[in-house]
PDB file of C-alpha atoms in Angstrom:
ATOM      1  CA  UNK N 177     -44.319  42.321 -22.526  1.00 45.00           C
ATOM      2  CA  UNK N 178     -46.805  45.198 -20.690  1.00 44.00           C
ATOM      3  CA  UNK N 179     -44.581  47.332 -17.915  1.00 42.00           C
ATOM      4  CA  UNK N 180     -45.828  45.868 -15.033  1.00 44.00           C
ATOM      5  CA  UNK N 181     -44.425  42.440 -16.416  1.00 44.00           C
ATOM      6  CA  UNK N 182     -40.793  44.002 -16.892  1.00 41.00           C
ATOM      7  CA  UNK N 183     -40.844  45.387 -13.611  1.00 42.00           C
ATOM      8  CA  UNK N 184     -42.087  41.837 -12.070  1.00 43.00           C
ATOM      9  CA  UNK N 185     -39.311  40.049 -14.469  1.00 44.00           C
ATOM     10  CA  UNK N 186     -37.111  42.443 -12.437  1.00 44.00           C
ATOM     11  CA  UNK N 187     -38.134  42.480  -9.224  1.00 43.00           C
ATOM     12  CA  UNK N 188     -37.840  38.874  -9.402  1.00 41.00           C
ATOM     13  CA  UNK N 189     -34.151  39.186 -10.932  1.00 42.00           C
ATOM     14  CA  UNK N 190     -32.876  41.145  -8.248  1.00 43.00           C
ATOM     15  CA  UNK N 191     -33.258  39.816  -4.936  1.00 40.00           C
ATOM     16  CA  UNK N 192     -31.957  36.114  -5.991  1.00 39.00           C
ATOM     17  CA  UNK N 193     -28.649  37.838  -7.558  1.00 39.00           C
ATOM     18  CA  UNK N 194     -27.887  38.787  -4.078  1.00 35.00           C
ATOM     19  CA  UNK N 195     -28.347  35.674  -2.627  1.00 36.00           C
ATOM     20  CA  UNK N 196     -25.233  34.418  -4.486  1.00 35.00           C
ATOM     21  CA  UNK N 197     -22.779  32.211  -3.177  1.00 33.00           C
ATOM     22  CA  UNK N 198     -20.598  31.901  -6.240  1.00 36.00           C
ATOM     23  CA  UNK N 199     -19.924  34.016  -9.600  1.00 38.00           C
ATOM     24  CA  UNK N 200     -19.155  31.693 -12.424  1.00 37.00           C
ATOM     25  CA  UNK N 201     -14.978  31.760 -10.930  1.00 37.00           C
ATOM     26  CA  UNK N 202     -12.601  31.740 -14.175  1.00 37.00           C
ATOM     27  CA  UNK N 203      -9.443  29.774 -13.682  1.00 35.00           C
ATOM     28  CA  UNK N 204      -7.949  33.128 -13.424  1.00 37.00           C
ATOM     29  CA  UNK N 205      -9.639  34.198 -10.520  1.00 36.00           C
ATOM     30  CA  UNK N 206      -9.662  30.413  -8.755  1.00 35.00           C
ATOM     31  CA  UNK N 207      -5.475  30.473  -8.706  1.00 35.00           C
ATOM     32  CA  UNK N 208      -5.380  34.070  -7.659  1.00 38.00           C
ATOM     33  CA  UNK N 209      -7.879  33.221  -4.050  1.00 39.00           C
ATOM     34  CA  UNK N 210      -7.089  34.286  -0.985  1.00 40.00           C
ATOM     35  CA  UNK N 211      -7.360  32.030   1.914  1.00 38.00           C
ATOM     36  CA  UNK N 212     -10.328  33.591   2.928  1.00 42.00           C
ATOM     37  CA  UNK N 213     -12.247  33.998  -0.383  1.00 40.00           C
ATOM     38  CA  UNK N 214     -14.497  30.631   0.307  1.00 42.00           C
ATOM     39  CA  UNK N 215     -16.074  32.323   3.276  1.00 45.00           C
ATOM     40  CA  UNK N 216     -19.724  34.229   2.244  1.00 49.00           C
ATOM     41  CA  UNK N 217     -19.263  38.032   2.133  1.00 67.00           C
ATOM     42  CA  UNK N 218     -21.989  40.642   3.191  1.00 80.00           C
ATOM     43  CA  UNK N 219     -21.555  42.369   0.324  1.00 87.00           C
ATOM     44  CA  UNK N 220     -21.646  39.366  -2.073  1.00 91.00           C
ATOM     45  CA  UNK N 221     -24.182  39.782  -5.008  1.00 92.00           C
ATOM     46  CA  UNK N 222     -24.802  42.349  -8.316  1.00 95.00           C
ATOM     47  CA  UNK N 223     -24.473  45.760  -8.357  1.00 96.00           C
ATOM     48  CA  UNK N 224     -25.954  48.059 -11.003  1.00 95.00           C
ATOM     49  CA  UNK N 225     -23.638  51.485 -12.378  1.00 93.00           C
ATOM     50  CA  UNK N 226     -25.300  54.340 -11.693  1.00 92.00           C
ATOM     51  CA  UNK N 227     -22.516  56.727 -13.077  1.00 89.00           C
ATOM     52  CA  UNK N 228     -23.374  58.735 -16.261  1.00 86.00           C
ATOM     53  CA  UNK N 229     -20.868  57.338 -18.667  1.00 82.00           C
ATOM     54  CA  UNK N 230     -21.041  53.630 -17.188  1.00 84.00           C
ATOM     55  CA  UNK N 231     -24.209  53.619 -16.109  1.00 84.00           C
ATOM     56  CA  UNK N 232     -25.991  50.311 -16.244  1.00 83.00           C
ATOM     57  CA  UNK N 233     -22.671  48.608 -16.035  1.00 90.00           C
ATOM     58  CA  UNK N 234     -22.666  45.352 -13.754  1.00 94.00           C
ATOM     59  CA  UNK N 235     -20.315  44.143 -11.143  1.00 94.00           C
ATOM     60  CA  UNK N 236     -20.598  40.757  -9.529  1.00 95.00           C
ATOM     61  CA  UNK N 237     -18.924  40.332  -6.151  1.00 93.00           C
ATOM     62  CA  UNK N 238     -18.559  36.601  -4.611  1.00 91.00           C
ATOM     63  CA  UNK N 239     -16.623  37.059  -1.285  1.00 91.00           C
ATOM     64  CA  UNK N 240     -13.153  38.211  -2.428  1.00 93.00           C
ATOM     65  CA  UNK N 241     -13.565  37.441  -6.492  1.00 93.00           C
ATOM     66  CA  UNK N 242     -15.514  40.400  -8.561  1.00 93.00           C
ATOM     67  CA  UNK N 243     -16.489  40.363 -12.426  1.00 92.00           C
ATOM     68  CA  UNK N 244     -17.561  43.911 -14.155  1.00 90.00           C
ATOM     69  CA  UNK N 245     -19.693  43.295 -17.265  1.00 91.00           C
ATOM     70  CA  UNK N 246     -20.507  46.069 -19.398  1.00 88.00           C
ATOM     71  CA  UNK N 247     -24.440  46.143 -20.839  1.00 89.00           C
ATOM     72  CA  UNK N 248     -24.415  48.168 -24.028  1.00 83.00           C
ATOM     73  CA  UNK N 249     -27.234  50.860 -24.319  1.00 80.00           C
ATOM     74  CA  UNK N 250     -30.326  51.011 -26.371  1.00 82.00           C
ATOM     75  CA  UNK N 251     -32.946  48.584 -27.734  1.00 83.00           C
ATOM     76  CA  UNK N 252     -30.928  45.584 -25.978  1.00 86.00           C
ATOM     77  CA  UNK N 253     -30.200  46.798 -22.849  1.00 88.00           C
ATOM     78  CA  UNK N 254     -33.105  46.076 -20.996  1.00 91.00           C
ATOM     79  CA  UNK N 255     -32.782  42.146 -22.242  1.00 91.00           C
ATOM     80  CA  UNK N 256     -28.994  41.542 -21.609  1.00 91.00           C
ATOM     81  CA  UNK N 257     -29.431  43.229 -18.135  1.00 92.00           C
ATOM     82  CA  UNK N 258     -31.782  40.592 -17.239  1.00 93.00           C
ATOM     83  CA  UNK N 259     -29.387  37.863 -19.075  1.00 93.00           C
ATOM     84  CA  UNK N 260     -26.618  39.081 -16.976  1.00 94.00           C
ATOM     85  CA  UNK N 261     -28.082  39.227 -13.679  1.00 95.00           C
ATOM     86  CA  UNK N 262     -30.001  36.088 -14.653  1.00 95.00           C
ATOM     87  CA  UNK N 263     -26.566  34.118 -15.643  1.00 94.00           C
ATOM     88  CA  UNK N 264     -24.726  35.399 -12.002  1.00 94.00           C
ATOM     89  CA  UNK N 265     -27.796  34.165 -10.190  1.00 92.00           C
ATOM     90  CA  UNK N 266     -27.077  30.583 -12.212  1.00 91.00           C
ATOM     91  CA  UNK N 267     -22.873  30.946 -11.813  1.00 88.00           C
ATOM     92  CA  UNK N 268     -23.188  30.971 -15.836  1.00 90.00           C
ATOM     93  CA  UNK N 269     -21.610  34.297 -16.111  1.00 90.00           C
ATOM     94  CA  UNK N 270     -20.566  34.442 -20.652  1.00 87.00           C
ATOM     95  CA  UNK N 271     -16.833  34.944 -19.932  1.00 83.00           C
ATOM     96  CA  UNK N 272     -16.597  35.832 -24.124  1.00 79.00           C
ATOM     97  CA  UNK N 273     -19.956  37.662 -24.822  1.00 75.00           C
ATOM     98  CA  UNK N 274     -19.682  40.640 -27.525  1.00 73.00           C
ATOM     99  CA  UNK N 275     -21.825  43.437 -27.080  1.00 70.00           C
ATOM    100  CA  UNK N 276     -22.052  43.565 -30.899  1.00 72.00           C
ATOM    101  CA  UNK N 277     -23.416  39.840 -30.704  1.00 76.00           C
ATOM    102  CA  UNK N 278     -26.534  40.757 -28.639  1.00 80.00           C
ATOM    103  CA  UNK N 279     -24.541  39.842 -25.346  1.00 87.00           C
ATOM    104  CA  UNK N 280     -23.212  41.652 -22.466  1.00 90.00           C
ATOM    105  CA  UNK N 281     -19.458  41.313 -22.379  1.00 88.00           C
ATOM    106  CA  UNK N 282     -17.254  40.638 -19.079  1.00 88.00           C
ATOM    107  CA  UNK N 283     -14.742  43.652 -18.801  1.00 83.00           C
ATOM    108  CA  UNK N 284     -12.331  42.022 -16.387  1.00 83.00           C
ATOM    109  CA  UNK N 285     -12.587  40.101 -13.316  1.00 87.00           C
ATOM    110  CA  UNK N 286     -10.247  40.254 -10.397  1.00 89.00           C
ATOM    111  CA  UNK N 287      -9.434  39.789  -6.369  1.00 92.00           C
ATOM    112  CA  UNK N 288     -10.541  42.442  -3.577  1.00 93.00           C
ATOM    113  CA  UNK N 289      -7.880  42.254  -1.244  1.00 93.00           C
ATOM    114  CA  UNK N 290      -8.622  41.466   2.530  1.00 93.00           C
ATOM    115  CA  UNK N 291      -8.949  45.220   3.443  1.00 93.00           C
ATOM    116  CA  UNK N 292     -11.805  45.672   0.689  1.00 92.00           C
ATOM    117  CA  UNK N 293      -9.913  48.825  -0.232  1.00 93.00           C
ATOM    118  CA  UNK N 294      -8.528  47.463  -3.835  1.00 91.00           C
ATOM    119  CA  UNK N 295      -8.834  44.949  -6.349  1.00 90.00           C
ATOM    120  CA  UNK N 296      -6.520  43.058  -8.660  1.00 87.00           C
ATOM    121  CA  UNK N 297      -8.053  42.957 -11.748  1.00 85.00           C
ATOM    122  CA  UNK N 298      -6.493  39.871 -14.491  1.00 80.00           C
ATOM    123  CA  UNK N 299      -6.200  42.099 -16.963  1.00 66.00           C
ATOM    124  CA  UNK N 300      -5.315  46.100 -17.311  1.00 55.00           C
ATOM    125  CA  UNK N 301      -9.121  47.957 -17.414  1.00 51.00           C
ATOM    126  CA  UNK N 302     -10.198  45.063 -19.510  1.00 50.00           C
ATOM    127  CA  UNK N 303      -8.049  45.985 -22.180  1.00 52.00           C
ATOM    128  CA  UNK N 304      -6.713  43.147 -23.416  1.00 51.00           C
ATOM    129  CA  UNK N 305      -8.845  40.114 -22.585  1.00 52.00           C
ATOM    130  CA  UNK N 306      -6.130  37.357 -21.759  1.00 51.00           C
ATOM    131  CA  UNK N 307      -5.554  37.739 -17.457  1.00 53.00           C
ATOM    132  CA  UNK N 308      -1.775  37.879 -18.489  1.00 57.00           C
ATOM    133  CA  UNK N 309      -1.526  41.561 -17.732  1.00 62.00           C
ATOM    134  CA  UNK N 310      -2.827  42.419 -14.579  1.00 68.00           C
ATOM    135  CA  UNK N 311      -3.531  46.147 -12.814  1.00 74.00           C
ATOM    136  CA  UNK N 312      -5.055  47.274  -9.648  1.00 82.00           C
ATOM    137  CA  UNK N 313      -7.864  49.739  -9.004  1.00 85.00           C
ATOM    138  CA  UNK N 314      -9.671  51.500  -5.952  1.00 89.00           C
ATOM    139  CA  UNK N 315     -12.402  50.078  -4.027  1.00 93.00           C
ATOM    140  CA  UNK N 316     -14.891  51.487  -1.656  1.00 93.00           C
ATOM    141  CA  UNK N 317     -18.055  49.162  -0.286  1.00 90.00           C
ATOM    142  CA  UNK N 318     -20.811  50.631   1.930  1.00 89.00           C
ATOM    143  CA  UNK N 319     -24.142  49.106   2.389  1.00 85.00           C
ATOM    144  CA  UNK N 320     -25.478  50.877   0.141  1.00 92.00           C
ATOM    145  CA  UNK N 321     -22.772  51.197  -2.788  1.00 95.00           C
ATOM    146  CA  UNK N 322     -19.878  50.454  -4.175  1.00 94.00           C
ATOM    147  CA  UNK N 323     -17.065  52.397  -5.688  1.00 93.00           C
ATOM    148  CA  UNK N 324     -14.102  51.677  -8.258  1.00 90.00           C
ATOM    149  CA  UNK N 325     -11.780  54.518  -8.046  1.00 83.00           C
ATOM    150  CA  UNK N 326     -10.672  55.054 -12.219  1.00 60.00           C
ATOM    151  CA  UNK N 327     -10.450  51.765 -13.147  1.00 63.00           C
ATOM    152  CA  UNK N 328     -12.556  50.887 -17.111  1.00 61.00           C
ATOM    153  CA  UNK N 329     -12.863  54.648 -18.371  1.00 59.00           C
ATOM    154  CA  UNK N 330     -10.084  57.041 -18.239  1.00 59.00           C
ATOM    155  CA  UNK N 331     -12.311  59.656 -18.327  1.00 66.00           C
ATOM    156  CA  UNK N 332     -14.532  58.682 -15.189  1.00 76.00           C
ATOM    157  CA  UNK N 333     -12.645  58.728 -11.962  1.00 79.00           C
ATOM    158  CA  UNK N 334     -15.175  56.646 -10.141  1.00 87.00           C
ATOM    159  CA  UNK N 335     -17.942  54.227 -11.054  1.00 89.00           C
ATOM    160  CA  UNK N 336     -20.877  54.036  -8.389  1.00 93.00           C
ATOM    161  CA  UNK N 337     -23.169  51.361  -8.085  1.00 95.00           C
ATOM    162  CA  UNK N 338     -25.740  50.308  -6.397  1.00 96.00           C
ATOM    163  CA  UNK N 339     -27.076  46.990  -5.096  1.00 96.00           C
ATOM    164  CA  UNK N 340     -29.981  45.413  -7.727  1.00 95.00           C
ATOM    165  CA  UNK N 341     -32.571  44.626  -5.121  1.00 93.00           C
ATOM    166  CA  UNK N 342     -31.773  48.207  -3.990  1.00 94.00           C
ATOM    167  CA  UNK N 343     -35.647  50.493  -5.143  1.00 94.00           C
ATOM    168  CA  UNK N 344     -33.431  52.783  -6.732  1.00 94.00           C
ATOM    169  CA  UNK N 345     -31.995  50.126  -9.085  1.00 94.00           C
ATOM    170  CA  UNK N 346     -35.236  48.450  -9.430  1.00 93.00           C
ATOM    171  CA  UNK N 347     -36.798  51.445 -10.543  1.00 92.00           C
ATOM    172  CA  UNK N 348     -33.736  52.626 -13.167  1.00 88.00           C
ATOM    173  CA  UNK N 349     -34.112  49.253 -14.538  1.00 89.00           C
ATOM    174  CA  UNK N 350     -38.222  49.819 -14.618  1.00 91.00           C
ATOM    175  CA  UNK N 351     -37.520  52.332 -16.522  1.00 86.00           C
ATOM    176  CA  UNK N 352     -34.925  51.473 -19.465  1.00 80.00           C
ATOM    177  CA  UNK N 353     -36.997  48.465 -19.832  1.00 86.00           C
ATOM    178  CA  UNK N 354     -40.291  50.615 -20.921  1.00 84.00           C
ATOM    179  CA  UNK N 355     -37.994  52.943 -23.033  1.00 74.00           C
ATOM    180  CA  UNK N 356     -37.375  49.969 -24.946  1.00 59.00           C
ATOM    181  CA  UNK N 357     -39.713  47.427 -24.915  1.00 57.00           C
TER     182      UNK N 357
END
């Protein structure tokens, strides 16, 4: 595939993972709803990690429910960044993807709370997997990022990222697609 047809693949990627009204909801996150989680959220959609240690990390936000996939680096990243973004658009997020299985995996997912200022995640950092051990973390939203305050690496006190459709995302993904394509 020639660069310009990445960046179109992209391009068209983006803007329809924003227009999301639903995230692929585990049973985890459907019991754990507030009353207000049906309602459409202006900050609903993906958002891309532009943090050096996390950086093209994922997070999915569908009013008050949120999913955090991690995209491994190298040769694949460019492909299961577009499978990822591609399966929120379709509310087909792979709950049980391996990274070492060509797939992007789902970290944790969890509830932002009414204020927007924290989420629940189902299970500690994405440690374990199951939902049975559940933490909270720090949350920050602009229009124009989001923040979780030290919640997947203990060694990175806060992941940025930035909305997909955003040209600064657009053009980070440009460009790890044409390092390894």
């Amino acid at each position: 595939m020639t660069r310009a047809g990445i960046a179109a693949s992209i391009a068209a990627l983006a803007p329809g993972a924003l227009m999301l009204t639903g995230c692929g909801a585990s049973s985890d996150a459907a019991s754990s709803k507030g009353p207000s989680s049906s309602q459409a959220s202006s900050f609903d959609g993906a958002y891309i990690s532009i943090t050096d240690g996390a950086s093209g990390e994922i997070a999915a936000i569908d009013g008050h429910e949120i999913t955090y996939i991690d995209v491994p680096g190298g040769d694949l990243r460019c492909k299961l960044t577009t499978m990822a973004l591609d399966d929120i658009k379709r509310r087909a997020i792979v709950k049980d993807g391996r990274t070492d299985k060509g797939q992007y995996q789902v970290l944790s997912t969890g509830t932002i709370n009414d204020g927007r200022t924290s989420v629940l995640w189902n299970d500690v950092n994405g440690s374990d997997s199951t939902g049975t051990d559940p933490g909270s973390g720090a949350l920050s939203i602009s229009s124009d990022m989001i923040t979780l305050g030290y919640t997947f690496y203990y060694s990175i006190e806060q992941v940025q990222l930035i909305p997909v459709d955003s040209g600064q995302a657009k053009a980070l993904m440009a460009k790890d697609c044409d390092q390894h394509s």
